[in-house]
Structures are given as C-alpha cells and as structure tokens.
Tab-separated table of C-alpha atoms in Angstrom:
chain	number	residue	atom	x	y	z
A	1	PHE	CA	-46.346	25.025	10.352
A	2	PRO	CA	-45.728	26.055	7.402
A	3	ALA	CA	-42.260	25.939	8.538
A	4	LYS	CA	-39.905	28.175	7.929
A	5	ASP	CA	-37.186	27.801	6.144
A	6	GLY	CA	-34.764	31.069	5.220
A	7	PRO	CA	-37.215	32.795	3.206
A	8	MET	CA	-39.402	31.413	1.189
A	9	GLU	CA	-41.824	28.633	3.804
A	10	ARG	CA	-40.865	25.203	3.400
A	11	TRP	CA	-43.294	22.752	3.115
A	12	ARG	CA	-44.110	19.665	4.423
A	13	VAL	CA	-45.950	17.550	0.819
A	14	LEU	CA	-47.208	14.143	1.161
A	15	PHE	CA	-47.741	12.340	-2.572
A	16	ILE	CA	-50.328	9.569	-3.058
A	17	THR	CA	-49.792	7.506	-5.796
A	18	PRO	CA	-51.735	4.097	-6.598
A	19	TYR	CA	-47.988	3.107	-8.334
A	20	VAL	CA	-43.720	3.543	-7.481
A	21	PRO	CA	-43.634	7.083	-9.368
A	22	SER	CA	-39.701	5.222	-12.180
A	23	PRO	CA	-39.003	6.446	-14.951
A	24	ILE	CA	-42.385	4.593	-17.023
A	25	ARG	CA	-44.542	6.558	-14.489
A	26	VAL	CA	-42.576	9.938	-15.154
A	27	ARG	CA	-45.196	12.352	-13.628
A	28	SER	CA	-45.342	12.152	-9.860
A	29	TYR	CA	-41.557	10.989	-10.558
A	30	ASN	CA	-40.550	14.358	-11.411
A	31	LEU	CA	-42.931	17.082	-9.990
A	32	SER	CA	-41.849	15.137	-6.108
A	33	GLN	CA	-37.769	15.442	-7.285
A	34	ALA	CA	-38.275	18.843	-8.484
A	35	LEU	CA	-39.787	19.799	-5.167
A	36	VAL	CA	-36.833	18.441	-2.804
A	37	ALA	CA	-34.876	20.123	-5.255
A	38	ARG	CA	-36.239	23.002	-4.536
A	39	GLY	CA	-36.252	23.240	-0.729
A	40	HIS	CA	-39.698	20.585	0.408
A	41	ARG	CA	-39.509	17.558	2.356
A	42	VAL	CA	-41.616	15.102	0.444
A	43	HIS	CA	-42.964	11.559	1.422
A	44	VAL	CA	-44.414	9.479	-1.218
A	45	LEU	CA	-46.781	7.531	0.071
A	46	ALA	CA	-47.313	4.586	-3.094
A	47	LEU	CA	-49.357	1.295	-3.770
A	48	ALA	CA	-46.778	-1.399	-4.999
A	49	SER	CA	-48.132	-4.276	-7.077
A	50	SER	CA	-45.189	-6.849	-7.382
A	51	ALA	CA	-41.862	-6.971	-5.067
A	52	GLU	CA	-40.287	-5.827	-8.409
A	53	GLU	CA	-42.066	-2.397	-8.240
A	54	ALA	CA	-41.516	-2.224	-4.842
A	55	GLY	CA	-37.924	-2.554	-5.560
A	56	GLU	CA	-38.180	0.674	-7.770
A	57	ALA	CA	-38.726	3.198	-5.254
A	58	GLU	CA	-35.209	2.760	-4.390
A	59	ARG	CA	-33.884	4.952	-7.252
A	60	LEU	CA	-36.760	7.721	-6.108
A	61	ARG	CA	-35.011	8.048	-2.483
A	62	ALA	CA	-31.144	7.996	-3.472
A	63	ARG	CA	-33.505	11.182	-4.989
A	64	GLY	CA	-33.808	12.628	-2.057
A	65	VAL	CA	-37.467	11.681	-1.904
A	66	ASP	CA	-39.182	9.747	0.895
A	67	VAL	CA	-40.949	6.357	0.293
A	68	THR	CA	-42.786	4.215	1.775
A	69	THR	CA	-44.562	1.129	-0.632
A	70	VAL	CA	-48.653	-0.332	0.624
A	71	PRO	CA	-48.194	-4.190	-0.336
A	72	LEU	CA	-51.351	-4.586	-3.503
A	73	PRO	CA	-51.817	-8.046	-4.634
A	74	ARG	CA	-52.320	-8.118	-8.144
A	75	ARG	CA	-54.980	-10.302	-7.668
A	76	GLN	CA	-56.800	-8.303	-4.661
A	77	SER	CA	-57.007	-5.431	-7.780
A	78	LEU	CA	-58.349	-8.362	-9.706
A	79	ALA	CA	-61.067	-8.944	-7.544
A	80	ASN	CA	-61.930	-5.527	-6.212
A	81	CYS	CA	-62.723	-4.489	-10.210
A	82	ALA	CA	-65.004	-7.654	-10.317
A	83	ARG	CA	-67.268	-6.266	-7.151
A	84	ALA	CA	-66.988	-3.820	-8.599
A	85	VAL	CA	-69.268	-4.493	-11.331
A	86	PHE	CA	-72.447	-4.871	-9.384
A	87	THR	CA	-71.708	-1.695	-7.101
A	88	GLY	CA	-70.511	2.015	-8.771
A	89	TRP	CA	-68.005	2.069	-8.922
A	90	PRO	CA	-65.057	2.827	-11.893
A	91	LEU	CA	-62.839	0.243	-12.710
A	92	GLN	CA	-59.322	2.711	-12.443
A	93	ALA	CA	-61.049	3.309	-8.725
A	94	ALA	CA	-62.057	0.134	-7.390
A	95	PHE	CA	-58.536	-1.578	-9.010
A	96	THR	CA	-56.724	0.818	-6.491
A	97	ARG	CA	-59.283	-0.129	-3.546
A	98	SER	CA	-57.008	-1.180	-0.499
A	99	PRO	CA	-58.111	-1.081	2.988
A	100	ALA	CA	-54.654	-1.092	3.829
A	101	MET	CA	-53.155	2.283	2.581
A	102	TRP	CA	-55.939	3.641	3.703
A	103	ARG	CA	-55.512	3.230	7.014
A	104	THR	CA	-52.076	4.231	6.307
A	105	VAL	CA	-52.632	7.321	4.905
A	106	GLU	CA	-54.884	8.293	8.237
A	107	GLN	CA	-52.004	7.202	10.862
A	108	ALA	CA	-49.418	9.430	8.886
A	109	LEU	CA	-51.894	11.948	8.952
A	110	VAL	CA	-52.059	12.163	12.556
A	111	GLY	CA	-50.252	14.693	14.610
A	112	GLY	CA	-50.018	17.196	11.712
A	113	HIS	CA	-46.739	17.069	10.432
A	114	TYR	CA	-47.408	17.057	6.728
A	115	THR	CA	-48.274	21.030	5.378
A	116	LEU	CA	-50.592	19.318	2.364
A	117	VAL	CA	-51.401	16.136	0.657
A	118	HIS	CA	-51.825	15.975	-3.072
A	119	VAL	CA	-53.056	12.577	-4.756
A	120	GLU	CA	-52.210	11.848	-8.461
A	121	HIS	CA	-54.820	9.844	-10.942
A	122	LEU	CA	-57.885	8.470	-10.931
A	123	ARG	CA	-56.413	5.102	-8.525
A	124	GLY	CA	-55.433	7.440	-6.167
A	125	ALA	CA	-58.648	9.946	-5.404
A	126	GLY	CA	-60.624	8.095	-2.798
A	127	TYR	CA	-57.873	8.608	-0.583
A	128	GLY	CA	-59.062	12.044	-1.050
A	129	PRO	CA	-61.840	11.977	1.555
A	130	ALA	CA	-58.669	9.969	4.197
A	131	CYS	CA	-56.319	13.415	4.235
A	132	GLY	CA	-59.612	14.400	7.679
A	133	ASN	CA	-58.613	17.887	7.778
A	134	VAL	CA	-54.773	18.725	5.590
A	135	PRO	CA	-55.434	20.702	2.423
A	136	ALA	CA	-55.238	18.101	-0.052
A	137	VAL	CA	-54.738	18.370	-4.355
A	138	TRP	CA	-56.178	16.210	-6.452
A	139	ASP	CA	-53.879	15.238	-10.031
A	140	ALA	CA	-56.251	14.092	-12.179
A	141	VAL	CA	-53.970	14.359	-15.001
A	142	ASP	CA	-56.365	13.456	-17.054
A	143	CYS	CA	-60.372	13.147	-18.136
A	144	ILE	CA	-60.899	9.688	-17.894
A	145	SER	CA	-64.623	9.925	-18.335
A	146	LEU	CA	-63.556	12.271	-21.180
A	147	LEU	CA	-60.381	9.113	-22.440
A	148	LEU	CA	-63.909	6.675	-22.789
A	149	GLU	CA	-65.711	8.565	-25.081
A	150	ARG	CA	-63.441	9.039	-27.782
A	151	THR	CA	-62.564	4.851	-27.034
A	152	LEU	CA	-66.868	4.515	-26.863
A	153	ALA	CA	-66.588	5.870	-30.133
A	154	HIS	CA	-62.425	4.936	-32.428
A	155	GLY	CA	-61.700	2.428	-29.767
A	156	PRO	CA	-59.240	-0.093	-32.477
A	157	GLY	CA	-61.462	-3.234	-31.472
A	158	LEU	CA	-64.890	-3.808	-29.629
A	159	LYS	CA	-63.749	-4.858	-26.394
A	160	TYR	CA	-62.054	-1.519	-25.453
A	161	ARG	CA	-65.564	0.010	-26.906
A	162	LEU	CA	-67.594	-2.894	-24.648
A	163	ALA	CA	-65.241	-1.559	-22.098
A	164	ALA	CA	-65.535	2.680	-21.936
A	165	ALA	CA	-69.438	1.713	-22.275
A	166	MET	CA	-69.936	-0.372	-18.930
A	167	ASP	CA	-67.139	2.187	-17.595
A	168	LEU	CA	-68.760	6.094	-18.921
A	169	ALA	CA	-71.236	7.085	-16.714
A	170	ARG	CA	-70.056	5.454	-12.714
A	171	THR	CA	-66.574	7.786	-14.137
A	172	ARG	CA	-67.692	10.276	-15.205
A	173	ALA	CA	-70.554	10.598	-11.255
A	174	TYR	CA	-66.975	9.542	-10.015
A	175	GLU	CA	-65.139	12.475	-10.889
A	176	ALA	CA	-67.734	14.925	-10.829
A	177	ALA	CA	-68.047	13.382	-6.910
A	178	ALA	CA	-64.409	13.828	-6.600
A	179	GLN	CA	-63.723	16.710	-7.241
A	180	GLY	CA	-65.771	18.154	-3.543
A	181	TRP	CA	-62.474	16.300	-2.579
A	182	TYR	CA	-59.671	18.829	-2.522
A	183	TRP	CA	-58.608	21.929	-3.059
A	184	ARG	CA	-58.124	21.447	-5.857
A	185	VAL	CA	-57.597	19.269	-9.174
A	186	LEU	CA	-55.255	19.460	-11.277
A	187	THR	CA	-55.183	18.371	-15.337
A	188	THR	CA	-51.569	18.221	-18.666
A	189	SER	CA	-54.338	20.047	-20.184
A	190	HIS	CA	-57.079	22.700	-20.939
A	191	GLU	CA	-58.725	20.626	-22.752
A	192	ASP	CA	-58.822	18.129	-19.578
A	193	ALA	CA	-59.664	20.345	-16.916
A	194	GLU	CA	-62.310	21.970	-19.633
A	195	ALA	CA	-63.791	18.886	-19.610
A	196	LEU	CA	-63.177	17.952	-15.562
A	197	ARG	CA	-65.476	21.735	-15.625
A	198	ARG	CA	-68.075	20.323	-16.928
A	199	LEU	CA	-68.533	17.556	-14.580
A	200	ALA	CA	-68.352	19.178	-11.771
A	201	PRO	CA	-70.464	19.798	-8.641
A	202	ALA	CA	-71.106	22.983	-6.901
A	203	GLY	CA	-68.609	23.295	-4.606
A	204	GLY	CA	-65.746	21.544	-6.384
A	205	GLY	CA	-62.325	22.839	-6.625
A	206	PRO	CA	-60.523	25.308	-9.392
A	207	VAL	CA	-59.490	22.790	-11.776
A	208	VAL	CA	-56.643	24.285	-12.995
A	209	ALA	CA	-54.343	22.846	-16.045
A	210	LEU	CA	-51.065	23.031	-14.558
A	211	GLY	CA	-49.190	20.823	-17.682
A	212	HIS	CA	-47.192	18.253	-18.645
A	213	GLY	CA	-42.980	18.324	-18.878
A	214	VAL	CA	-40.267	16.364	-20.154
A	215	ASP	CA	-37.431	14.784	-19.058
A	216	THR	CA	-35.366	18.135	-20.707
A	217	THR	CA	-31.351	16.516	-19.014
A	218	TYR	CA	-32.522	13.303	-19.584
A	219	PHE	CA	-34.165	14.085	-22.907
A	220	SER	CA	-31.654	15.885	-25.514
A	221	PRO	CA	-29.987	16.285	-28.844
A	222	TRP	CA	-27.282	13.762	-30.050
A	223	ASP	CA	-24.794	14.383	-31.722
A	224	LEU	CA	-25.675	11.533	-34.039
A	225	PRO	CA	-25.973	11.298	-37.597
A	226	ARG	CA	-30.033	10.027	-38.165
A	227	ASP	CA	-31.211	7.583	-40.325
A	228	GLY	CA	-31.906	8.260	-43.323
A	229	PHE	CA	-35.682	7.857	-43.889
A	230	THR	CA	-36.876	6.993	-41.097
A	231	VAL	CA	-39.813	7.245	-38.917
A	232	VAL	CA	-40.351	6.386	-35.675
A	233	PHE	CA	-43.755	5.944	-33.262
A	234	THR	CA	-42.909	5.299	-30.395
A	235	GLY	CA	-45.429	4.632	-26.980
A	236	LYS	CA	-46.845	1.904	-24.573
A	237	MET	CA	-47.749	-0.334	-27.019
A	238	SER	CA	-50.248	-2.417	-24.899
A	239	TYR	CA	-52.224	1.787	-24.287
A	240	HIS	CA	-55.874	0.359	-26.624
A	241	ALA	CA	-54.686	4.811	-28.247
A	242	ASN	CA	-51.685	3.610	-28.934
A	243	VAL	CA	-52.348	0.917	-30.725
A	244	ALA	CA	-54.992	2.547	-32.585
A	245	SER	CA	-52.133	4.653	-34.134
A	246	ALA	CA	-49.457	2.076	-34.984
A	247	LEU	CA	-52.409	0.707	-37.088
A	248	ASP	CA	-53.511	3.660	-38.540
A	249	LEU	CA	-49.787	4.146	-39.023
A	250	ALA	CA	-48.671	1.471	-40.926
A	251	HIS	CA	-51.401	0.862	-43.032
A	252	GLY	CA	-53.032	4.227	-43.701
A	253	VAL	CA	-50.198	7.016	-43.320
A	254	MET	CA	-47.681	4.851	-44.715
A	255	PRO	CA	-48.797	3.759	-47.845
A	256	ILE	CA	-49.472	7.386	-49.318
A	257	VAL	CA	-45.566	8.012	-48.076
A	258	TRP	CA	-43.847	4.575	-49.738
A	259	GLN	CA	-45.671	6.023	-53.056
A	260	ARG	CA	-42.880	9.062	-52.940
A	261	HIS	CA	-40.242	7.244	-51.307
A	262	PRO	CA	-40.701	3.773	-50.420
A	263	GLU	CA	-37.190	3.716	-49.078
A	264	ALA	CA	-38.782	5.086	-46.536
A	265	ARG	CA	-38.528	2.819	-43.134
A	266	LEU	CA	-40.794	3.193	-40.122
A	267	ARG	CA	-40.532	1.321	-36.435
A	268	ILE	CA	-42.806	1.353	-33.890
A	269	VAL	CA	-40.877	1.519	-30.140
A	270	GLY	CA	-42.480	0.374	-27.194
A	271	LYS	CA	-42.797	-2.619	-24.441
A	272	ASP	CA	-45.745	-4.939	-24.925
A	273	PRO	CA	-47.015	-4.111	-28.259
A	274	PRO	CA	-50.230	-7.691	-28.903
A	275	PRO	CA	-50.355	-9.287	-32.108
A	276	ALA	CA	-52.019	-6.477	-33.960
A	277	VAL	CA	-48.945	-4.631	-33.325
A	278	GLN	CA	-46.672	-7.369	-34.144
A	279	ARG	CA	-48.125	-8.446	-37.267
A	280	LEU	CA	-47.176	-5.084	-38.616
A	281	ALA	CA	-43.670	-6.906	-39.312
A	282	GLU	CA	-44.415	-9.259	-41.498
A	283	ASP	CA	-43.784	-6.197	-43.693
A	284	PRO	CA	-40.036	-5.630	-44.109
A	285	ARG	CA	-40.397	-1.595	-44.469
A	286	ILE	CA	-41.781	-1.404	-40.497
A	287	GLN	CA	-39.977	-2.685	-37.520
A	288	VAL	CA	-40.954	-3.889	-34.287
A	289	THR	CA	-39.001	-3.554	-31.214
A	290	GLY	CA	-41.429	-4.439	-28.131
A	291	THR	CA	-39.431	-3.717	-25.774
A	292	VAL	CA	-36.131	-1.561	-25.417
A	293	PRO	CA	-33.619	-0.575	-22.559
A	294	ASP	CA	-33.231	3.384	-24.046
A	295	LEU	CA	-35.342	5.038	-26.418
A	296	ARG	CA	-33.275	7.102	-26.285
A	297	PRO	CA	-31.387	6.378	-29.514
A	298	HIS	CA	-34.347	5.991	-31.530
A	299	LEU	CA	-35.334	9.111	-31.328
A	300	ALA	CA	-31.991	10.684	-31.254
A	301	GLN	CA	-31.078	8.724	-34.668
A	302	ALA	CA	-35.180	8.460	-36.854
A	303	THR	CA	-35.004	11.418	-38.986
A	304	VAL	CA	-38.938	12.166	-37.579
A	305	ALA	CA	-40.858	10.968	-35.290
A	306	VAL	CA	-45.085	11.108	-35.836
A	307	CYS	CA	-47.233	11.745	-33.517
A	308	PRO	CA	-50.966	10.318	-35.110
A	309	LEU	CA	-53.953	10.332	-32.669
A	310	ARG	CA	-57.444	8.975	-33.322
A	311	TYR	CA	-57.972	9.620	-30.108
A	312	GLY	CA	-56.420	10.139	-26.908
A	313	VAL	CA	-57.020	12.499	-23.918
A	314	GLY	CA	-53.710	14.549	-21.746
A	315	ILE	CA	-50.663	15.931	-23.198
A	316	GLN	CA	-48.807	13.686	-25.904
A	317	ALA	CA	-45.345	13.316	-23.694
A	318	LYS	CA	-43.860	11.408	-27.077
A	319	ALA	CA	-44.347	14.476	-28.772
A	320	LEU	CA	-41.976	15.624	-25.796
A	321	GLU	CA	-39.955	13.245	-25.615
A	322	ALA	CA	-38.973	13.565	-29.092
A	323	MET	CA	-38.659	17.365	-29.102
A	324	ALA	CA	-37.081	17.226	-26.389
A	325	MET	CA	-34.470	15.906	-28.472
A	326	ALA	CA	-34.740	17.528	-31.596
A	327	THR	CA	-35.901	15.263	-33.759
A	328	PRO	CA	-38.972	16.950	-35.872
A	329	VAL	CA	-41.868	16.897	-34.630
A	330	VAL	CA	-45.192	15.842	-37.777
A	331	ALA	CA	-49.120	15.655	-35.396
A	332	SER	CA	-52.213	15.798	-35.642
A	333	PRO	CA	-53.409	19.549	-34.614
A	334	GLN	CA	-55.045	17.565	-30.567
A	335	VAL	CA	-51.262	17.336	-30.034
A	336	ALA	CA	-50.532	20.777	-30.927
A	337	ARG	CA	-52.797	21.977	-29.580
A	338	ALA	CA	-52.783	20.318	-26.230
A	339	LEU	CA	-48.447	21.395	-25.994
A	340	GLY	CA	-49.048	25.354	-27.239
A	341	ALA	CA	-47.156	24.349	-29.638
A	342	ARG	CA	-46.246	26.634	-32.868
A	343	VAL	CA	-47.349	25.168	-35.387
A	344	GLY	CA	-44.892	25.509	-38.157
A	345	GLN	CA	-41.867	26.290	-36.595
A	346	ALA	CA	-41.623	23.495	-33.301
A	347	LEU	CA	-43.457	21.098	-35.581
A	348	LEU	CA	-45.898	20.454	-37.632
A	349	THR	CA	-49.655	18.593	-38.066
A	350	GLY	CA	-51.343	17.431	-39.803
A	351	GLU	CA	-55.681	16.214	-40.020
A	352	GLY	CA	-55.757	12.457	-40.675
A	353	ALA	CA	-53.683	10.386	-42.463
A	354	ALA	CA	-52.612	12.820	-45.701
A	355	GLY	CA	-51.846	15.342	-44.120
A	356	LEU	CA	-49.715	13.801	-42.026
A	357	ALA	CA	-48.115	11.475	-45.471
A	358	GLN	CA	-47.757	15.261	-46.434
A	359	GLY	CA	-46.450	16.347	-42.812
A	360	ILE	CA	-43.947	12.939	-42.944
A	361	GLN	CA	-42.690	13.922	-46.701
A	362	THR	CA	-42.168	17.844	-46.319
A	363	VAL	CA	-39.291	16.684	-43.525
A	364	LEU	CA	-37.766	13.817	-45.214
A	365	GLU	CA	-37.460	16.355	-47.985
A	366	ARG	CA	-36.296	19.248	-46.707
A	367	PRO	CA	-33.183	18.311	-44.443
A	368	GLY	CA	-33.332	22.503	-43.373
A	369	LEU	CA	-36.650	22.946	-42.172
A	370	ALA	CA	-36.311	19.561	-40.172
A	371	ALA	CA	-32.970	21.351	-38.166
A	372	ALA	CA	-34.524	23.743	-37.429
A	373	LEU	CA	-37.838	22.206	-36.563
A	374	GLY	CA	-36.178	20.339	-34.587
A	375	TYR	CA	-33.954	22.861	-32.789
A	376	GLN	CA	-37.415	25.729	-32.225
A	377	GLY	CA	-38.885	22.149	-30.137
A	378	ARG	CA	-36.450	21.804	-28.237
A	379	ARG	CA	-36.657	25.039	-26.873
A	380	HIS	CA	-40.174	24.904	-27.220
A	381	VAL	CA	-39.917	22.062	-23.835
A	382	GLU	CA	-37.258	24.306	-21.830
A	383	ALA	CA	-39.322	26.891	-22.056
A	384	HIS	CA	-42.075	25.440	-21.068
A	385	HIS	CA	-42.401	22.037	-20.161
A	386	ASP	CA	-39.040	21.279	-18.041
A	387	TRP	CA	-40.466	19.318	-14.911
A	388	ARG	CA	-38.232	22.289	-13.296
A	389	ILE	CA	-41.004	25.189	-14.920
A	390	LEU	CA	-43.499	23.051	-13.556
A	391	ALA	CA	-42.632	22.581	-10.338
A	392	ALA	CA	-42.600	26.103	-10.146
A	393	ARG	CA	-46.180	26.172	-11.041
A	394	LEU	CA	-47.088	23.539	-8.500
A	395	GLU	CA	-46.209	25.183	-5.893
A	396	ALA	CA	-47.859	28.441	-5.977
A	397	ILE	CA	-50.972	25.669	-6.564
A	398	TYR	CA	-49.639	24.571	-2.771
A	399	GLY	CA	-49.427	28.675	-1.651
A	400	GLU	CA	-53.420	28.763	-2.333
A	401	VAL	CA	-54.899	26.357	-1.164
A	402	ILE	CA	-51.988	26.790	2.309
A	403	GLY	CA	-53.482	29.614	2.095
A	404	GLU	CA	-57.514	29.690	1.642
A	405	TRP	CA	-56.699	26.554	4.140
A	406	MET	CA	-55.861	28.381	6.731
A	407	GLU	CA	-57.587	31.442	6.379
A	408	ARG	CA	-60.705	28.644	7.118
A	409	PRO	CA	-62.154	28.401	10.612
A	410	ALA	CA	-60.887	25.404	11.633
A	411	ARG	CA	-64.391	23.324	11.953
A	412	GLN	CA	-64.338	24.020	8.184
A	413	ARG	CA	-61.307	22.955	7.459
A	414	SER	CA	-61.880	19.763	5.797
A	415	ARG	CA	-63.043	19.467	1.497
A	416	ALA	CA	-64.186	15.615	2.552
A	417	ARG	CA	-67.550	14.156	2.992
A	418	LEU	CA	-67.076	11.265	4.304
A	419	GLN	CA	-70.567	9.125	2.382
A	420	PRO	CA	-70.958	5.642	3.670
A	421	GLU	CA	-70.012	4.586	0.178
A	422	LEU	CA	-66.883	5.973	0.822
A	423	ARG	CA	-66.773	4.044	4.688
A	424	ALA	CA	-67.136	0.779	2.646
A	425	TRP	CA	-64.300	2.063	0.306
A	426	ALA	CA	-62.345	2.614	4.123
A	427	GLY	CA	-63.129	-1.310	5.675
A	428	GLY	CA	-64.979	-0.400	7.877
C-alpha cells in the first residue's frame, strides 16, 4: 500500500477523534466526507460520551464514512480530570483518557490496513503514540495554550481565568511534546501555526495552516427579505469566549448603535446561554434564543452579522457561515486576518466597541454596500473555505507525509516516542 485505483492513489485513512463527528463537530465531519468524495476510504474511530452521541455516527455512515465508537462515560472523563489535577496532564488531554480507546487504535492498525492516521484536537493527540509505524498527522485545530493565555488575560469571569492559569504551563508542555509524535501538525490559522512552532521541540513535525471550512451548499443565500435593522450574533453560548463577546456586544457596542438607530434589534443565537447571557433579554431590544433547530433562517433574515472578539484563536466559523449565506459581516480585525478576507470588500472590521458600532451603522445605513459585502463574502468562502478545497489541500499534505515515510528505512518510520507517562495513558 498505498492501494492503486485508477490514475491516482486512493488511500485508507483512519481518523481518530475525541468525539463523534457531526454537524456540530464540523471539521472531521466534513473533511472525512470530502475525502470519501475524492475516492479515499475513511474509517472514523471516535469516543462517544453517551448513547445519543454514538447514535450521531449513523449520519456519517449514511454518507459513506465507516465509523466505530468507543464509549467514554462522562463520569470517567470527570474522574480523569480530577486525577490530572495532581499530575502533569492538561485537563483537555486527561478528559479523553481511555485505555479502551488506546487498545482499539492498536488493534485497528494490526495488519497494515491503513495508509495514514489522522488525529483531531488536543483531546485526541495522546493517541498518536499508539499508531506505531503508521504515519500520523495531528490536526490540532487551534493552539490551546494560546487560547489559555488569552483567557487568562481577558476571560469573562474569575473561574475561567483561574482554570486557564492552572492549565497553561502543562498545556504548553503537552503541545510541545505532542508535535514530536506526528509527521505533520495542522491548524486552522497561520497565527495558531506560529504559536505551535514557538513551542516545538527539535524534530517535531512541520506545522501547516490548513484553514477552516464551511458547507457552502448547506449555508447558501436564501431568497428572503431581511429584517430591517436586525443584528445577529451566533455561536455556542456555553463557550466562554462567546460569552465574553455577547456581553461586550450588548453592553458596549449596541448602546452606541442605539444612539443613532434606536429601532435596531440584537438577536443572540446559540445553545446553552449561561445566566449572564440570558439576562440580556431583559432588554426588549435583545432576544436570546437558546438552541434553535436551524441557524440559517436567523442568518438569512439578519441585516448584519457581527463577530466581536475580545479574545480567541483560530478561524471563526460564525463568520464563515454568515458570509456563505451572503449576510454582511462586521468583525474584529483578528477575525478578518484569520480568514484572509479583504476588508471593505468581503467584510467590514472595527476596533473596539466604537469601531464595531461604526461598522454596524454603516451596513444599516447603506443597503447597496450591504448587498456588495454579502456578495463578496460569499465569493470569498467559495474560493477559500469550501470543505472540498480544504480536502484537496489535506490530500496534498497526506501525499507529502506518505512520500517521506516511504523514503525512510523501516527502523526510522515511527515518530512516536513512547515515554513512561504515555504507557500510563495506555493503562499499562
């Protein structure tokens, strides 16, 4: 192997994920399907914390991806985290410790059936050394230690900052060590790639910014009239960075907008809003929806989607989804830099509350510009962030890794150094 099938190589790829890929866990969900569409065999090996999550695998199987789930009860994850407080393991890695998963990975790779292993997220990184002599790629997605640094400085509450302070040093050490177990490390943004490079030990696999995608078929423009003067903010509201953004938007940005446009309305859309976000709805100009069955109507009808970012890492999926639906976007400058989007054409940016408010007011007051922003935003994601484009980039990276692996003598093909602490991870 690699197996030949027609004019190009078709590979057998084992995806190891710390959760079941789904329309919520979009990265592995979409990349695995896009690789299958390009002719490769993909088998996802995923941890599942509940029967409901395991059931989500059927959606992926129906799209041609093989899926095996390994149970990881939430009580086991919590026990792992409790033990990690007294060890060197970061909580993100400890949360998904599963000797059963380790054994399943080893068993899956017996016999050389797979060309390459693709591991997702810091929560999955610890399974790299179980891959033995099969070349492995780690999709870190984001640099978690960079996120913790920013949470420590700008988090919305003391509990978030204390958690970041406790885990920062051990996460840096873990992200540095993990790079030595893989042939390539992937991220969504160049900023995250550079942050991981700064941590990398000698001999770590090269770090590549793959980008992040959006399903441009599912998220596409709707022929609906937009609600006049409606500002929308979307995201999983249990995520602390989104909480900080929602509070900044409601308390800092919108009061400036309301000075000129008292008729403007703010809609905060996303599951599990904490009490601090729910209380924002006490203002009749603000709606907090909680979980919605479909995000698209809220984006399709909004006048403008806003992406304020007090802190964060990676590429903001909320911006990609709005742009894919031709909804004008106003965002913090960091969001535009990560997207590689042209400011003033694909989106507008604003620094701080005053700058974001000015951008929102501009869109509300200039319908022609709003339409142009929506059109150019859609073109940008079609050209740079469609999952099919990212799958082609990923396929090229796989090809480089497989080529390098095959050139090495057999005794030098394993990058993973099975250290004593990793033997403990394996349950041995």
